[in-house]
XYZ file of N, CA, C and O in Angstrom:
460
model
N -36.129 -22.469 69.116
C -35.391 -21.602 69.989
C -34.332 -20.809 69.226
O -34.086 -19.630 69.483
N -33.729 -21.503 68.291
C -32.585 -20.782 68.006
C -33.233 -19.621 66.777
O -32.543 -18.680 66.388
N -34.750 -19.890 66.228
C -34.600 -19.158 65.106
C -35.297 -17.968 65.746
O -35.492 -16.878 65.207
N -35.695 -18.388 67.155
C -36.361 -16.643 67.555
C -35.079 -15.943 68.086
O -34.990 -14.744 67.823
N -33.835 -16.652 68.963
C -32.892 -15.694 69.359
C -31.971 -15.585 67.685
O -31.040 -14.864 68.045
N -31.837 -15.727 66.913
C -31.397 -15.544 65.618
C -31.624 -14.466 64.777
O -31.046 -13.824 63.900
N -33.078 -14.521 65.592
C -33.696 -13.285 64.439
C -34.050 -11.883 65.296
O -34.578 -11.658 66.384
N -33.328 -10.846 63.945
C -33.046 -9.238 64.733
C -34.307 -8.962 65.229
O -34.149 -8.888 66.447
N -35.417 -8.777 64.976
C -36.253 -8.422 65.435
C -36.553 -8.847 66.933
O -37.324 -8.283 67.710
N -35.950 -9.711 67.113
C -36.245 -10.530 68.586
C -35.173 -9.511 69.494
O -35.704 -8.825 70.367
N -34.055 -9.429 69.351
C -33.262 -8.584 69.802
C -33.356 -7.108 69.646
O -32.762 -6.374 70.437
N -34.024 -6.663 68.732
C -35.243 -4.936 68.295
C -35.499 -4.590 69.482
O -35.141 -3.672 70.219
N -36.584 -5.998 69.604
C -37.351 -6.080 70.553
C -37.180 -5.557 72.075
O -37.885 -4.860 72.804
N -35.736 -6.305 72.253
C -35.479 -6.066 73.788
C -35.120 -4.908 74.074
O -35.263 -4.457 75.211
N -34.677 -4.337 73.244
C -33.867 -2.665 74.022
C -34.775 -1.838 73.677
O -34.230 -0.745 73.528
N -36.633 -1.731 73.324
C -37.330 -0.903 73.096
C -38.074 -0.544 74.413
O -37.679 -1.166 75.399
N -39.090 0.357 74.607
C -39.460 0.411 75.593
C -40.476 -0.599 75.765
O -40.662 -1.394 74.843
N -41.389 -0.698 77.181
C -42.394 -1.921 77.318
C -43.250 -1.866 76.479
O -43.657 -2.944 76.046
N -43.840 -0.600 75.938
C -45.167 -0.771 75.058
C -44.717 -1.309 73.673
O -45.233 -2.294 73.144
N -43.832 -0.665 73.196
C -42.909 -1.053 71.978
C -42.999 -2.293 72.006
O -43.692 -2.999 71.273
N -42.068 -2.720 73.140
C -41.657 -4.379 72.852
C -43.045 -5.177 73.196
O -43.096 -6.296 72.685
N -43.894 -4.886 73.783
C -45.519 -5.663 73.505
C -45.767 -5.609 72.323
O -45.894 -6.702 71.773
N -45.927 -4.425 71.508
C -46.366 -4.439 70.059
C -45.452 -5.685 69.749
O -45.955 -6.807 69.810
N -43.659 -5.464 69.302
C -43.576 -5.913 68.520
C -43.540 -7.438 69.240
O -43.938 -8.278 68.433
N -43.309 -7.800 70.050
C -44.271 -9.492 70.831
C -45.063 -9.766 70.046
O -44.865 -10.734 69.311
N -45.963 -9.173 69.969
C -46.815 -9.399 69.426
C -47.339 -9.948 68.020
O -47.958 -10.983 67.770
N -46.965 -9.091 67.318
C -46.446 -8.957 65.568
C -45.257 -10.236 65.765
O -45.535 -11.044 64.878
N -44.462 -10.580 66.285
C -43.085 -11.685 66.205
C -44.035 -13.014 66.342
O -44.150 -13.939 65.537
N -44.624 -12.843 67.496
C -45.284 -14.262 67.776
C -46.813 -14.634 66.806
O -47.341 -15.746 66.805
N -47.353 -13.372 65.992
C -48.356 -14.055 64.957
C -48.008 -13.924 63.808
O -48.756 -13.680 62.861
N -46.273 -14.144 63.760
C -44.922 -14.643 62.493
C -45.387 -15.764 62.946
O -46.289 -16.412 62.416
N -44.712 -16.090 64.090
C -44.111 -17.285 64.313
C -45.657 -18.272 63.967
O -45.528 -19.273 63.262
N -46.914 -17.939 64.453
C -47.887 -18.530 64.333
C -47.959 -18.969 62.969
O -47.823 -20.169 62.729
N -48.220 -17.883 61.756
C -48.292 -18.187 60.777
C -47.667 -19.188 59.714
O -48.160 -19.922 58.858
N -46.179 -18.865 60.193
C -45.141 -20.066 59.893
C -45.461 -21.369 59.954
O -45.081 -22.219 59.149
N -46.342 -21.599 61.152
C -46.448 -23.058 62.391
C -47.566 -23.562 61.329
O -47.652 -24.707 60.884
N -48.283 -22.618 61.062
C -49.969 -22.629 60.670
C -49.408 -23.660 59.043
O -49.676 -24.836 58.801
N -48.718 -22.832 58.321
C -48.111 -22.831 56.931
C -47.787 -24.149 57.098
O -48.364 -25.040 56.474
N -46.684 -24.398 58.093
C -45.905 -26.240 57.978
C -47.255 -27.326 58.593
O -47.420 -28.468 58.164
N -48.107 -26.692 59.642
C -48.549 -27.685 60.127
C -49.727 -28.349 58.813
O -49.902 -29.553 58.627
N -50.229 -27.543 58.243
C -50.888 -28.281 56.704
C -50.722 -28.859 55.983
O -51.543 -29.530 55.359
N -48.855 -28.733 55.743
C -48.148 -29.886 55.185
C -48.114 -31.685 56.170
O -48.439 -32.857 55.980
N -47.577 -30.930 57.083
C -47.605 -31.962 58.496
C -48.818 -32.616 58.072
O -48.667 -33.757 57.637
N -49.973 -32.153 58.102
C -51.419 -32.674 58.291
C -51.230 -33.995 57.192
O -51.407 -35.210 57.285
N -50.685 -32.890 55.897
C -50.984 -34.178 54.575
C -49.813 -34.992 54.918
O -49.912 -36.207 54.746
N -49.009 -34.635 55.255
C -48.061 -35.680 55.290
C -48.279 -37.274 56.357
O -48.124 -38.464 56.081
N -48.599 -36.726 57.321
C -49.456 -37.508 58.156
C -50.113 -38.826 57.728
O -49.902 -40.034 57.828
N -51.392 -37.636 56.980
C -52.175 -38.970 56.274
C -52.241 -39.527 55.167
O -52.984 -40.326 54.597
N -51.137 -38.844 54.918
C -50.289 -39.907 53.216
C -49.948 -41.118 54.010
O -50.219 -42.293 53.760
N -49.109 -40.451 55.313
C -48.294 -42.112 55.853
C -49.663 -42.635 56.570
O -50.038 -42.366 57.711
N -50.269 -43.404 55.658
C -51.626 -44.179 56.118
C -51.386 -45.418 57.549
O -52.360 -45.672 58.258
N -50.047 -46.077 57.820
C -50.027 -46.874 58.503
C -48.967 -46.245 59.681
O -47.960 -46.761 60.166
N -49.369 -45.403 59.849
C -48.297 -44.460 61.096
C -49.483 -44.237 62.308
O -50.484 -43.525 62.388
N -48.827 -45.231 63.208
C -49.875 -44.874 64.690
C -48.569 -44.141 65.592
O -47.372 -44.281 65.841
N -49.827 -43.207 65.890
C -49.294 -41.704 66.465
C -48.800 -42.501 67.874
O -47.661 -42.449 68.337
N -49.603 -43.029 68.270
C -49.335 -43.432 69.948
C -48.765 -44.776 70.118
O -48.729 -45.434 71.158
N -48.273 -45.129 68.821
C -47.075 -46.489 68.659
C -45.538 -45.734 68.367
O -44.543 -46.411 68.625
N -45.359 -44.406 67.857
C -43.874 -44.518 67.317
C -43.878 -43.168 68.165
O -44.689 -42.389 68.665
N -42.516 -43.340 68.038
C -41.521 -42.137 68.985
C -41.279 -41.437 67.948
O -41.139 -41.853 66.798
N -41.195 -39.801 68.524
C -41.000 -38.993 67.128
C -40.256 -39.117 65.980
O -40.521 -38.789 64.823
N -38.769 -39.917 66.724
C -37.950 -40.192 64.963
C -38.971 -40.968 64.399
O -39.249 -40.568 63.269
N -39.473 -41.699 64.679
C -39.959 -42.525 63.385
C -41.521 -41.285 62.602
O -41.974 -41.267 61.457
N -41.843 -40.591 63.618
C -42.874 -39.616 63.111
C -42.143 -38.946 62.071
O -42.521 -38.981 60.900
N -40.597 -38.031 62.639
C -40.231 -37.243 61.721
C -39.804 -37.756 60.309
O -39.732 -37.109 59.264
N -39.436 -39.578 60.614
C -38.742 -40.016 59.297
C -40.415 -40.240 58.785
O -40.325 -39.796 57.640
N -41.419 -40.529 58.897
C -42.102 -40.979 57.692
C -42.557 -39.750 57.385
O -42.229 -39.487 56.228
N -43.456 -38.452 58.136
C -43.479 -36.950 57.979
C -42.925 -36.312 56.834
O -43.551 -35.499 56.154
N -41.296 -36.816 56.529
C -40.561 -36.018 56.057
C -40.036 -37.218 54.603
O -39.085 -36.817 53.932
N -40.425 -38.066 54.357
C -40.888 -38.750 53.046
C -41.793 -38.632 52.073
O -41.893 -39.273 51.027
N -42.849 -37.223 52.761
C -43.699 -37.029 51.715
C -42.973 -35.552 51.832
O -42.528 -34.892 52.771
N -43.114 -35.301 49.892
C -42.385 -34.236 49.474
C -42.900 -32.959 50.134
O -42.089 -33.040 51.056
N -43.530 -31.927 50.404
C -44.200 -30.847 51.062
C -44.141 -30.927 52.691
O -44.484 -29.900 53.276
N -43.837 -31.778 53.293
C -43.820 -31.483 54.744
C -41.693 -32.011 54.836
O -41.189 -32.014 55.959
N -40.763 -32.389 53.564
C -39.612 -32.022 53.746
C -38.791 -30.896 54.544
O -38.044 -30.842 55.521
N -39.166 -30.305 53.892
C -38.731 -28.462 54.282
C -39.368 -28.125 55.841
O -39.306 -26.991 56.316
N -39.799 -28.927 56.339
C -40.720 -27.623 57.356
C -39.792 -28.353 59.109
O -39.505 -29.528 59.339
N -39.605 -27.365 59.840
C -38.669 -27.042 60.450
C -38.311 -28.018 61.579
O -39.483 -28.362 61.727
N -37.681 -28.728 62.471
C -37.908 -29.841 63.242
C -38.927 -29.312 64.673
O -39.655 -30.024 65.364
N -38.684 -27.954 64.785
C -39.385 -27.635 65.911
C -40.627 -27.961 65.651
O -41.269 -28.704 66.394
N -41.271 -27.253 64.176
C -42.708 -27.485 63.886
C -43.133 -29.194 63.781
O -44.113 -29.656 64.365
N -42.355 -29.872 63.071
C -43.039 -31.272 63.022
C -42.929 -31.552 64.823
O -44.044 -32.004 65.086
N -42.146 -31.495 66.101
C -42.409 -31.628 67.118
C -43.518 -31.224 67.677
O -44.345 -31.849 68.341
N -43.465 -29.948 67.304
C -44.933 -29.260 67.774
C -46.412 -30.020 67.126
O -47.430 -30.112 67.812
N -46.352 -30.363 66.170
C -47.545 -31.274 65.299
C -47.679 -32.519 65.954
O -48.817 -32.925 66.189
N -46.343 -33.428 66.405
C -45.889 -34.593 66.681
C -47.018 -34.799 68.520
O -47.937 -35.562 68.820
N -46.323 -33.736 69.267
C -46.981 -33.568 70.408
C -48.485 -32.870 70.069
O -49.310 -33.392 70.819
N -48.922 -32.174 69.459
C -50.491 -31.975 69.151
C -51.062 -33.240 69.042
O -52.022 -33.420 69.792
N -50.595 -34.608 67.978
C -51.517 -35.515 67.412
C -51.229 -36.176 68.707
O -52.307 -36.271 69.292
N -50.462 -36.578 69.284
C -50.142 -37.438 70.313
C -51.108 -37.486 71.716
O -51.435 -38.432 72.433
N -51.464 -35.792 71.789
C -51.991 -35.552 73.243
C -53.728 -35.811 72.521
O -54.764 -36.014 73.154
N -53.576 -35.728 71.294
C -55.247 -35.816 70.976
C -55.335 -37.568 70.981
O -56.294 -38.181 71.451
N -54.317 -38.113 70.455
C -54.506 -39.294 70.566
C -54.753 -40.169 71.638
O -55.242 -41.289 71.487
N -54.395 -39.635 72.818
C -54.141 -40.181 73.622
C -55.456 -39.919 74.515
O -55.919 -40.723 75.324
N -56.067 -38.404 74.160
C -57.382 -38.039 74.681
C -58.274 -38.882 74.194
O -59.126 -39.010 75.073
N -58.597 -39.646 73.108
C -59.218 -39.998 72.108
C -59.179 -41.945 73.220
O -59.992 -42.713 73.734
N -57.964 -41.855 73.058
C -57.719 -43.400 73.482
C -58.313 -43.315 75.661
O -58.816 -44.234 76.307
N -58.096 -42.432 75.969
C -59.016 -42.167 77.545
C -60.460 -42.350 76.992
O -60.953 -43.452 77.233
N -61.246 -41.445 76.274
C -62.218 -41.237 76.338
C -62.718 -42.964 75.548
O -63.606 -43.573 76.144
N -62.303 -43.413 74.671
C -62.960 -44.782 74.713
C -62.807 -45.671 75.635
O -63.752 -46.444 75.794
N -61.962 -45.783 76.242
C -61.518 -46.232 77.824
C -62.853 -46.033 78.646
O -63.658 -46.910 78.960
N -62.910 -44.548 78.950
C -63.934 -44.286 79.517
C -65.734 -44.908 79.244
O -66.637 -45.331 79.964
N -65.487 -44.589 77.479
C -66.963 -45.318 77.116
C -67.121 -47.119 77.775
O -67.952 -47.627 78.527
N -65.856 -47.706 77.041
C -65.681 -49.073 77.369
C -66.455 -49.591 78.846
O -67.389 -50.381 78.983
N -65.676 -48.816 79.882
C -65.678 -49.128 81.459
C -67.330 -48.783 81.339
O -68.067 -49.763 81.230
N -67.999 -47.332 81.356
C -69.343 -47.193 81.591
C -70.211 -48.308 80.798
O -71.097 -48.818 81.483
N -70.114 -48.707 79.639
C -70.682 -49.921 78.637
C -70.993 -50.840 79.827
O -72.019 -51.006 80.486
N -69.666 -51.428 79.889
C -69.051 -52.827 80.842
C -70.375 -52.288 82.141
O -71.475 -52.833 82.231
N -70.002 -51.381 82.831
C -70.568 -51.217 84.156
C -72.137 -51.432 83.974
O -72.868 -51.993 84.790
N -72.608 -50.754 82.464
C -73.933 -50.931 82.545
C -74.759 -52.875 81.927
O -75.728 -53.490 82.372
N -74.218 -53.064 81.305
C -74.192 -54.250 81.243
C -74.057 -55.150 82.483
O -74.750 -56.167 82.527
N -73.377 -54.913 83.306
C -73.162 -55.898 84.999
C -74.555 -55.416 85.707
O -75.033 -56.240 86.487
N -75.219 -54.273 85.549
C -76.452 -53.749 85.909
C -77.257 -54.206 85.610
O -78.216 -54.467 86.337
N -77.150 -54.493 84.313
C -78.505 -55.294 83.840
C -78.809 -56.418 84.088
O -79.989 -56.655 84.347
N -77.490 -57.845 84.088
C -77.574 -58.900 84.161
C -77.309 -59.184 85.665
O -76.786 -60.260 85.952
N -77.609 -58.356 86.590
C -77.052 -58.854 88.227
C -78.751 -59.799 88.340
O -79.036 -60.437 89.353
């Protein structure tokens, strides 16, 4: 939040006219993408350097403290490791439904067979 109201271009932005300020929307937010893109690769390795870090056991401090122990994902911004933090989390958690899901159908078909 603070580094988009921080930065002039964000404020350019507002006193141009509508088409203007779409362009530059536009151009600001595939910055901001690229940035995200740049840290989240570090994020990635950093991640799976920390080999014994379960995503859907620790609360983000402990994400950001082990994250930010490997040298290359140091630097990269707290918003972005949040944003990475909540990406792995919601996949994790999709990941942990959908075997849920396999489990229960398994179970159900198995009680089918042996009734």
């Amino acid at each position: 939040d603070d580094e988009v109201s921080n930065d002039p271009r964000w404020t350019a932005m507002l006193e141009q006219s509508k088409t203007k300020a779409t362009e530059s929307l536009q151009e600001f937010v595939e910055d901001l993408s690229k940035k995200y893109q740049a840290d989240r690769s570090k994020l990635k390795e950093a991640y799976k350097a920390a080999a014994d870090l379960d995503i859907l056991a620790c609360d983000l401090a402990a994400f950001t403290a082990a994250v930010r122990q490997h040298q290359p994902a140091a630097d990269c911004s707290q918003e972005h490791v949040t944003l990475f933090y909540n990406e792995l989390l919601k996949l994790g958690e999709e990941e942990k439904d959908r075997r849920k899901r396999h489990a229960e159908k398994e179970f159900k078909r198995l009680i089918r067979k042996y009734r």
